[in-house]
Coordinates of N, CA and C in Angstrom, one line a residue:
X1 N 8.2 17.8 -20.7 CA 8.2 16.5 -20.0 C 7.3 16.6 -18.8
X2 N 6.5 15.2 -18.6 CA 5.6 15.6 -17.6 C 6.4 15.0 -16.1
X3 N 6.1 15.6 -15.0 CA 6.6 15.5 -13.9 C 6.3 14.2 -13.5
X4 N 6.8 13.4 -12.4 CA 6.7 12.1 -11.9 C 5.9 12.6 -10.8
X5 N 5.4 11.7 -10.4 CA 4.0 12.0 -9.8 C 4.4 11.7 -8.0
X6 N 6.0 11.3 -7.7 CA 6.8 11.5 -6.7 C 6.6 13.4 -6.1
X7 N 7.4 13.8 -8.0 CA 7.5 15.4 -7.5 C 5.5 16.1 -7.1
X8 N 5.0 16.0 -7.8 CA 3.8 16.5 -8.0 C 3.1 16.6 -6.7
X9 N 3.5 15.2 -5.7 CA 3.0 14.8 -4.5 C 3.9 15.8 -3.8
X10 N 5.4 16.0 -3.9 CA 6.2 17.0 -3.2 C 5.5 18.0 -3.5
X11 N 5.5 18.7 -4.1 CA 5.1 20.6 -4.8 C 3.0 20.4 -4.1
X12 N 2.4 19.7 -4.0 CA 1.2 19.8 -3.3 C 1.7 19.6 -2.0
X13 N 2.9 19.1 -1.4 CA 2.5 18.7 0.1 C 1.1 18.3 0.8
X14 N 0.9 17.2 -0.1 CA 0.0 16.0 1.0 C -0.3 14.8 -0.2
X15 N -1.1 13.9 0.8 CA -0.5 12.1 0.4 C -1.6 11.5 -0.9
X16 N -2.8 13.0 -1.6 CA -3.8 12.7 -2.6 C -3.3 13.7 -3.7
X17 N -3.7 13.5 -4.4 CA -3.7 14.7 -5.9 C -4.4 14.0 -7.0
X18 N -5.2 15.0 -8.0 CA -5.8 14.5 -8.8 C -4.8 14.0 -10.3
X19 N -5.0 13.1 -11.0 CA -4.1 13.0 -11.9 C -5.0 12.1 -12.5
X20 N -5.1 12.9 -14.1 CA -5.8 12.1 -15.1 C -7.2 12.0 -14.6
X21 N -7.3 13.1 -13.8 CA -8.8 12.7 -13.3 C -9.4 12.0 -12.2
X22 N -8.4 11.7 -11.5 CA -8.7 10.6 -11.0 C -8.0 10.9 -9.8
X23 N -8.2 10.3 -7.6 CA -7.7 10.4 -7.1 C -6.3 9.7 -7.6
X24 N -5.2 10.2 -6.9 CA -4.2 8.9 -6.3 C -3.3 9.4 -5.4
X25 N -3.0 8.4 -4.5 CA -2.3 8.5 -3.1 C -0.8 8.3 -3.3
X26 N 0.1 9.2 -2.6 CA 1.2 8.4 -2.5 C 1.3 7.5 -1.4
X27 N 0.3 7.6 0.3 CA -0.2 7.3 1.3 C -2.1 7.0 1.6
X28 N -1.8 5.8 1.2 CA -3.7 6.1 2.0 C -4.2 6.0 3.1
X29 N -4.8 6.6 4.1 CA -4.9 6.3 5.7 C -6.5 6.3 5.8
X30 N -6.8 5.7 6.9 CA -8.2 5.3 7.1 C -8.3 4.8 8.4
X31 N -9.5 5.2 8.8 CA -9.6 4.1 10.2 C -9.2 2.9 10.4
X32 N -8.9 2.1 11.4 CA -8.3 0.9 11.1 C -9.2 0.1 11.4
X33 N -9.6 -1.0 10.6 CA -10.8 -1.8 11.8 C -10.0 -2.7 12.3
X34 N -10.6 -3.5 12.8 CA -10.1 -4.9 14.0 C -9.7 -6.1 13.4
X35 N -9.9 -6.3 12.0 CA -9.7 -7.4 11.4 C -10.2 -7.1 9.8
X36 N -8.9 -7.3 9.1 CA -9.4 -7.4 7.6 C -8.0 -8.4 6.9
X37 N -8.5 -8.6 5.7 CA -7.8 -9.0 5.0 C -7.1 -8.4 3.9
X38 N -5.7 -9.0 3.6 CA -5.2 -8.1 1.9 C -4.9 -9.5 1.4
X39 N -5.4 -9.4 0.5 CA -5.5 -10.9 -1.2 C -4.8 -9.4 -2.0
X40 N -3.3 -10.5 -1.9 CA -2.8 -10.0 -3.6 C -3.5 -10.5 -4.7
X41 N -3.9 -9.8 -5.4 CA -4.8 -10.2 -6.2 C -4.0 -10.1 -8.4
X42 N -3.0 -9.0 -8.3 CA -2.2 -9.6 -9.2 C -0.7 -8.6 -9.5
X43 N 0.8 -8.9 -9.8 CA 1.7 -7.7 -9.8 C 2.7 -8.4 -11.2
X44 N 3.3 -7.5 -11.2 CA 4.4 -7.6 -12.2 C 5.2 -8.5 -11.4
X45 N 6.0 -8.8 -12.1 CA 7.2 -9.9 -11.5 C 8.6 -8.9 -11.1
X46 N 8.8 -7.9 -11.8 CA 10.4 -7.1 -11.2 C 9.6 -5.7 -12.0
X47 N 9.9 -5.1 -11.0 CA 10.5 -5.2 -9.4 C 9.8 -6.4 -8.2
X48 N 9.7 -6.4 -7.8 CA 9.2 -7.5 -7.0 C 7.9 -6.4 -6.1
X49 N 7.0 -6.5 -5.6 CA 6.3 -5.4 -5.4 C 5.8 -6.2 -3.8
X50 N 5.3 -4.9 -3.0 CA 4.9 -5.2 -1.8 C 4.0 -4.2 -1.6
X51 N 3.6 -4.3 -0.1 CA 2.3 -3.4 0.7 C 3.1 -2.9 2.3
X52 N 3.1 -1.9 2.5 CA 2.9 -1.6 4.1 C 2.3 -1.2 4.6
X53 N 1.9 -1.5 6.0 CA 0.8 -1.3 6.7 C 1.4 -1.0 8.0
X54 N 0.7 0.3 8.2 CA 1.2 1.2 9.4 C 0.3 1.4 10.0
X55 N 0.2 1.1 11.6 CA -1.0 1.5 12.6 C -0.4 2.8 13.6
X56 N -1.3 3.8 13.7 CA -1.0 4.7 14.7 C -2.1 4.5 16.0
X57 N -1.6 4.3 17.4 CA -2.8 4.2 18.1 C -3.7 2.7 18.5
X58 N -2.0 1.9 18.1 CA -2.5 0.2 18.2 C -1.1 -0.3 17.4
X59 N -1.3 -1.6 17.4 CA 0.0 -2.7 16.9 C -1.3 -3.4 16.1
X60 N -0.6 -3.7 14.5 CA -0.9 -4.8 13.5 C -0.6 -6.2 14.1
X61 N -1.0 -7.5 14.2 CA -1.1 -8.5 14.0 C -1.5 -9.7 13.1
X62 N 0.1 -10.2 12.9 CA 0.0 -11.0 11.3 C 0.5 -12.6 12.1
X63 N -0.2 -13.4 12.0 CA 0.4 -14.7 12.0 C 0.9 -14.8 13.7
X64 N 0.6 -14.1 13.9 CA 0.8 -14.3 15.6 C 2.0 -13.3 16.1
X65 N 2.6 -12.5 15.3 CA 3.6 -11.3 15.3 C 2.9 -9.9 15.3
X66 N 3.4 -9.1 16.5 CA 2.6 -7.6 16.2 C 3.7 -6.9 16.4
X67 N 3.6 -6.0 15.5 CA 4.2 -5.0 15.3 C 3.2 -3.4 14.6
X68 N 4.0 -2.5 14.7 CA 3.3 -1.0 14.5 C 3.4 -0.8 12.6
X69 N 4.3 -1.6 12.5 CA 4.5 -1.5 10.9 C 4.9 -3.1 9.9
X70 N 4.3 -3.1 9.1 CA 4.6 -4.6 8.8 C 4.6 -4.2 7.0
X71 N 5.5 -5.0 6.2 CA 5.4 -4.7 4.7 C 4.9 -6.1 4.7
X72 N 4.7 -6.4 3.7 CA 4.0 -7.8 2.6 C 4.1 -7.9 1.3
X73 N 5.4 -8.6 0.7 CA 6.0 -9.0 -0.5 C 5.2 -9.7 -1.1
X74 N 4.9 -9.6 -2.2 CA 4.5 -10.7 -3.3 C 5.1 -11.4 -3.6
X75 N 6.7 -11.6 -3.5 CA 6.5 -12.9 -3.8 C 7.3 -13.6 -2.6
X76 N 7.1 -13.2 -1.1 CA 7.1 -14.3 -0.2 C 5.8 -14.6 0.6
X77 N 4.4 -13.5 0.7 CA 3.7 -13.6 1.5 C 2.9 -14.3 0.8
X78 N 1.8 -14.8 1.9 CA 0.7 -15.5 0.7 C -0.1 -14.7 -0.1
X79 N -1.6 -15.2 -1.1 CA -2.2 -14.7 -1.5 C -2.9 -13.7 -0.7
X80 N -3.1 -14.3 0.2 CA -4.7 -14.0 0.8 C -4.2 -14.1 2.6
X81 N -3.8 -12.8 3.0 CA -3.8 -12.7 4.3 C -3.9 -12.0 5.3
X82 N -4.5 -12.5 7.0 CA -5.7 -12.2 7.8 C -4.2 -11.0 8.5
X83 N -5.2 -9.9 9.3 CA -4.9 -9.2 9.9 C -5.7 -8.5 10.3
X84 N -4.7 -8.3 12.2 CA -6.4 -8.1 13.4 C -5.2 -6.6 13.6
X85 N -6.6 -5.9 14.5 CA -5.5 -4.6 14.6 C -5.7 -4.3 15.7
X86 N -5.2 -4.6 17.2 CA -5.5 -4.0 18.3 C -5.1 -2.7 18.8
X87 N -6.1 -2.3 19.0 CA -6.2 -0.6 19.3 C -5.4 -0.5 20.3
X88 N -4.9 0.8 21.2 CA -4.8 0.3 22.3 C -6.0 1.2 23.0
X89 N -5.6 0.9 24.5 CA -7.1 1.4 25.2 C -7.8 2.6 24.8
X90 N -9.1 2.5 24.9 CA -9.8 3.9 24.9 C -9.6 4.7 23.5
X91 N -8.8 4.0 22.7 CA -8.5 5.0 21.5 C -8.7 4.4 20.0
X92 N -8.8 5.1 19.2 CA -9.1 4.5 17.9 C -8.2 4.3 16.9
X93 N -7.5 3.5 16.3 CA -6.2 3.5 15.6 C -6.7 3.7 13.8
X94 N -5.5 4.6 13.4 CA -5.4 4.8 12.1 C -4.6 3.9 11.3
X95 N -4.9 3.3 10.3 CA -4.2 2.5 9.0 C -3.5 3.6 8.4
X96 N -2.5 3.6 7.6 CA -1.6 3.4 6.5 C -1.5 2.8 5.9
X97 N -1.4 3.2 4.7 CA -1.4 1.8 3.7 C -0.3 3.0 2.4
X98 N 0.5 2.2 2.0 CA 1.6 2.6 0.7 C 1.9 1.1 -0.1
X99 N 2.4 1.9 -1.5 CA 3.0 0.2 -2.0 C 4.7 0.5 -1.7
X100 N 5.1 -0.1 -2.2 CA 7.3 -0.5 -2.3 C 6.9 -1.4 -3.6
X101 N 8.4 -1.2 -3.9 CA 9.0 -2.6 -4.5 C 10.8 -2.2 -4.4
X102 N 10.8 -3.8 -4.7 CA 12.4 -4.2 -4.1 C 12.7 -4.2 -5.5
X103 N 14.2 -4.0 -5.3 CA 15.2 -4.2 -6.6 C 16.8 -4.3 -6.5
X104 N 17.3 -4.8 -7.4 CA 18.4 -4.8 -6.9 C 19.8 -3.1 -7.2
X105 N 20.1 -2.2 -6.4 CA 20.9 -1.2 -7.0 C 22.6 -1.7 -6.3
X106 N 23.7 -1.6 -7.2 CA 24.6 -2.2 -6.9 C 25.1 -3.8 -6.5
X107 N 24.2 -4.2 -7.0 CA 24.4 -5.7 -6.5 C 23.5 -6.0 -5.2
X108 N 22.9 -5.2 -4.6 CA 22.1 -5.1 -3.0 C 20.5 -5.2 -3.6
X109 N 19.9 -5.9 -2.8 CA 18.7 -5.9 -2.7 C 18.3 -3.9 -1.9
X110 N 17.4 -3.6 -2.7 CA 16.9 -1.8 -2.2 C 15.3 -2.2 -2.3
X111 N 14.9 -1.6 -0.7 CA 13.3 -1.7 -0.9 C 13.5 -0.2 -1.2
X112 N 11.9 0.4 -2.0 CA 12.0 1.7 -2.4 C 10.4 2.2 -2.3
X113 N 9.9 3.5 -1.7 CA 8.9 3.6 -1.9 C 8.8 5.0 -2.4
X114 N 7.5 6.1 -2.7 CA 7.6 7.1 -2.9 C 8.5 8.0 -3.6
X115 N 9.2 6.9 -4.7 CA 9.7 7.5 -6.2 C 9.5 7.6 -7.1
X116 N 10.0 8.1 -8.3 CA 9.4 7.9 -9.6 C 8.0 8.5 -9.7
X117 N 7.4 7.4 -10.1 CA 5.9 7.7 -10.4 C 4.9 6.6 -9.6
X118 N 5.9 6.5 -8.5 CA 4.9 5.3 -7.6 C 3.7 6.0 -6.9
X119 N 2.8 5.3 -6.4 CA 1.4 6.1 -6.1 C 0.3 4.7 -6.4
X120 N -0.7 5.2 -5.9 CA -1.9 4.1 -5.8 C -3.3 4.8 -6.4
X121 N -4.0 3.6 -6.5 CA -5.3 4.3 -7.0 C -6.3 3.6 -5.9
X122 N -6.9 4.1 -5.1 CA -7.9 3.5 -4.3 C -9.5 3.4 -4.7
X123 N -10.3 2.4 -4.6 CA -11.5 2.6 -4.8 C -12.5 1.9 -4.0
X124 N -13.9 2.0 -3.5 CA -14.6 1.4 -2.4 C -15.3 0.3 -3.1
X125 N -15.2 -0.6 -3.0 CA -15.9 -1.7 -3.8 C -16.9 -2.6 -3.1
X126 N -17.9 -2.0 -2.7 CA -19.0 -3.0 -1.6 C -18.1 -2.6 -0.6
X127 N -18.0 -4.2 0.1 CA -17.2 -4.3 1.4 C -15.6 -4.3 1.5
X128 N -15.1 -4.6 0.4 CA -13.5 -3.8 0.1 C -12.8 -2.4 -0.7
X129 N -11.7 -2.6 -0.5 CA -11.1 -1.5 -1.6 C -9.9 -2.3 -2.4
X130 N -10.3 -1.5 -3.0 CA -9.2 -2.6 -4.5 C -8.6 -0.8 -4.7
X131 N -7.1 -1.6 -4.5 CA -5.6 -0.9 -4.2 C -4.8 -1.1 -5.8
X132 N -4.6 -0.2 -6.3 CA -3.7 -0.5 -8.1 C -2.7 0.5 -7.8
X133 N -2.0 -0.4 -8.0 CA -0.9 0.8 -7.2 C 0.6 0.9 -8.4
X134 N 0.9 1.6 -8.1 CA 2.2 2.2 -9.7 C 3.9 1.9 -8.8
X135 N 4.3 1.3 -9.4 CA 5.7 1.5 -8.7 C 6.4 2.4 -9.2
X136 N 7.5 3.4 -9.1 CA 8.5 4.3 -8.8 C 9.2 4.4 -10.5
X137 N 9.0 2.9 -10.9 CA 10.1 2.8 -12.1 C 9.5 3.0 -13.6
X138 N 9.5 4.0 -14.2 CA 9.1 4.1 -15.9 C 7.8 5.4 -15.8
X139 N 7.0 4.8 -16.4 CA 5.8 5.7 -16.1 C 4.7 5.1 -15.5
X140 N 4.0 6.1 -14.9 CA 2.9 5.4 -14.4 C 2.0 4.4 -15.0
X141 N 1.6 3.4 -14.0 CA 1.4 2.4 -14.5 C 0.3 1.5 -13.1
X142 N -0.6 2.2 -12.7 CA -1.5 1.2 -11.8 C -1.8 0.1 -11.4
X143 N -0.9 -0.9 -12.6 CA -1.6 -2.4 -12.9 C -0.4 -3.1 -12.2
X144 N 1.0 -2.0 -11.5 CA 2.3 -3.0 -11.4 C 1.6 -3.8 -9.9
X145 N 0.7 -3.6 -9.3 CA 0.2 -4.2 -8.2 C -1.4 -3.9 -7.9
X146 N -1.8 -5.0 -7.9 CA -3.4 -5.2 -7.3 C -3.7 -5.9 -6.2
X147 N -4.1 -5.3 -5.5 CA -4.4 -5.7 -3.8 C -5.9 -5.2 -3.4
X148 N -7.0 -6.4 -2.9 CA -8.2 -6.2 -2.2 C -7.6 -6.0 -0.9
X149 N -8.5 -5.1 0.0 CA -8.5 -4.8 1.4 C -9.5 -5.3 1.7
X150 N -10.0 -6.4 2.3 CA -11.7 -6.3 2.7 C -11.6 -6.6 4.5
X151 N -12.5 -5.7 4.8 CA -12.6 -5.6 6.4 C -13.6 -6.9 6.5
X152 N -13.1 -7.4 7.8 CA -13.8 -9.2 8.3 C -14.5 -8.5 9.8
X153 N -15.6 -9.0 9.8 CA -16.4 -8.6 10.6 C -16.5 -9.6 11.9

């Protein structure tokens, strides 16, 4: 039986590994710029799927709310949405980026990340990165979420 790519990410301790050839993240981090956007661009319907975005070295700002950590649901957030990232002084802040998805376990709504076979595929595309990201549940599967990153200048 092949291992879930949750364990695989355990037994390497750290947030890349190659699989099928190919990078994939259970965590992707990067400099953060000052302003970019994420366009869901396409997901499964259930689990319900999302994005988090974690700044170290600054606060995210979405819609006029800052906070250090913010998720973004598919199906309450928009398609296509702006975010500025203020550093704070003198220093340069790092992004995070992971997927989730929600589901229901006992009757309760459960957000879940970094199970199963969840993990992302990152790739540089021009001026974005296009994010395919696998949720936790079945087998791997890239396509359960598609998300552009593109930095706004």
């Amino acid at each position: 039986m092949t291992k879930a790519l949750a364990d695989m990410f355990a037994d390497a301790q750290a947030p890349c590994l190659h699989w099928e050839g190919e990078p994939a993240y259970a965590i992707y981090e990067m400099p953060a710029p000052e302003a970019f956007d994420v366009e869901f661009v396409s997901s499964t319907d259930t689990p319900v799927q999302g994005l988090t975005l974690k700044v170290y070295g600054g606060v995210l700002e979405i819609d006029g709310v800052e906070a250090q950590e913010m998720l973004l649901w598919r199906d309450t957030a928009p398609n296509r949405v702006p975010v500025k990232v203020k550093s704070e002084t003198g220093g340069r802040a790092t992004l995070k980026i992971w997927n989730v998805w929600r589901g229901k376990v006992g009757g309760h709504d459960v957000t879940q990340a970094w199970l199963g076979n969840a993990g992302m595929r990152v790739k540089q595309v021009g001026t974005w990165l296009a994010l395919h990201c696998s949720d936790g549940e079945g087998s791997v599967d890239f396509d359960d979420l598609a998300v552009h990153l593109t930095v706004v200048d």
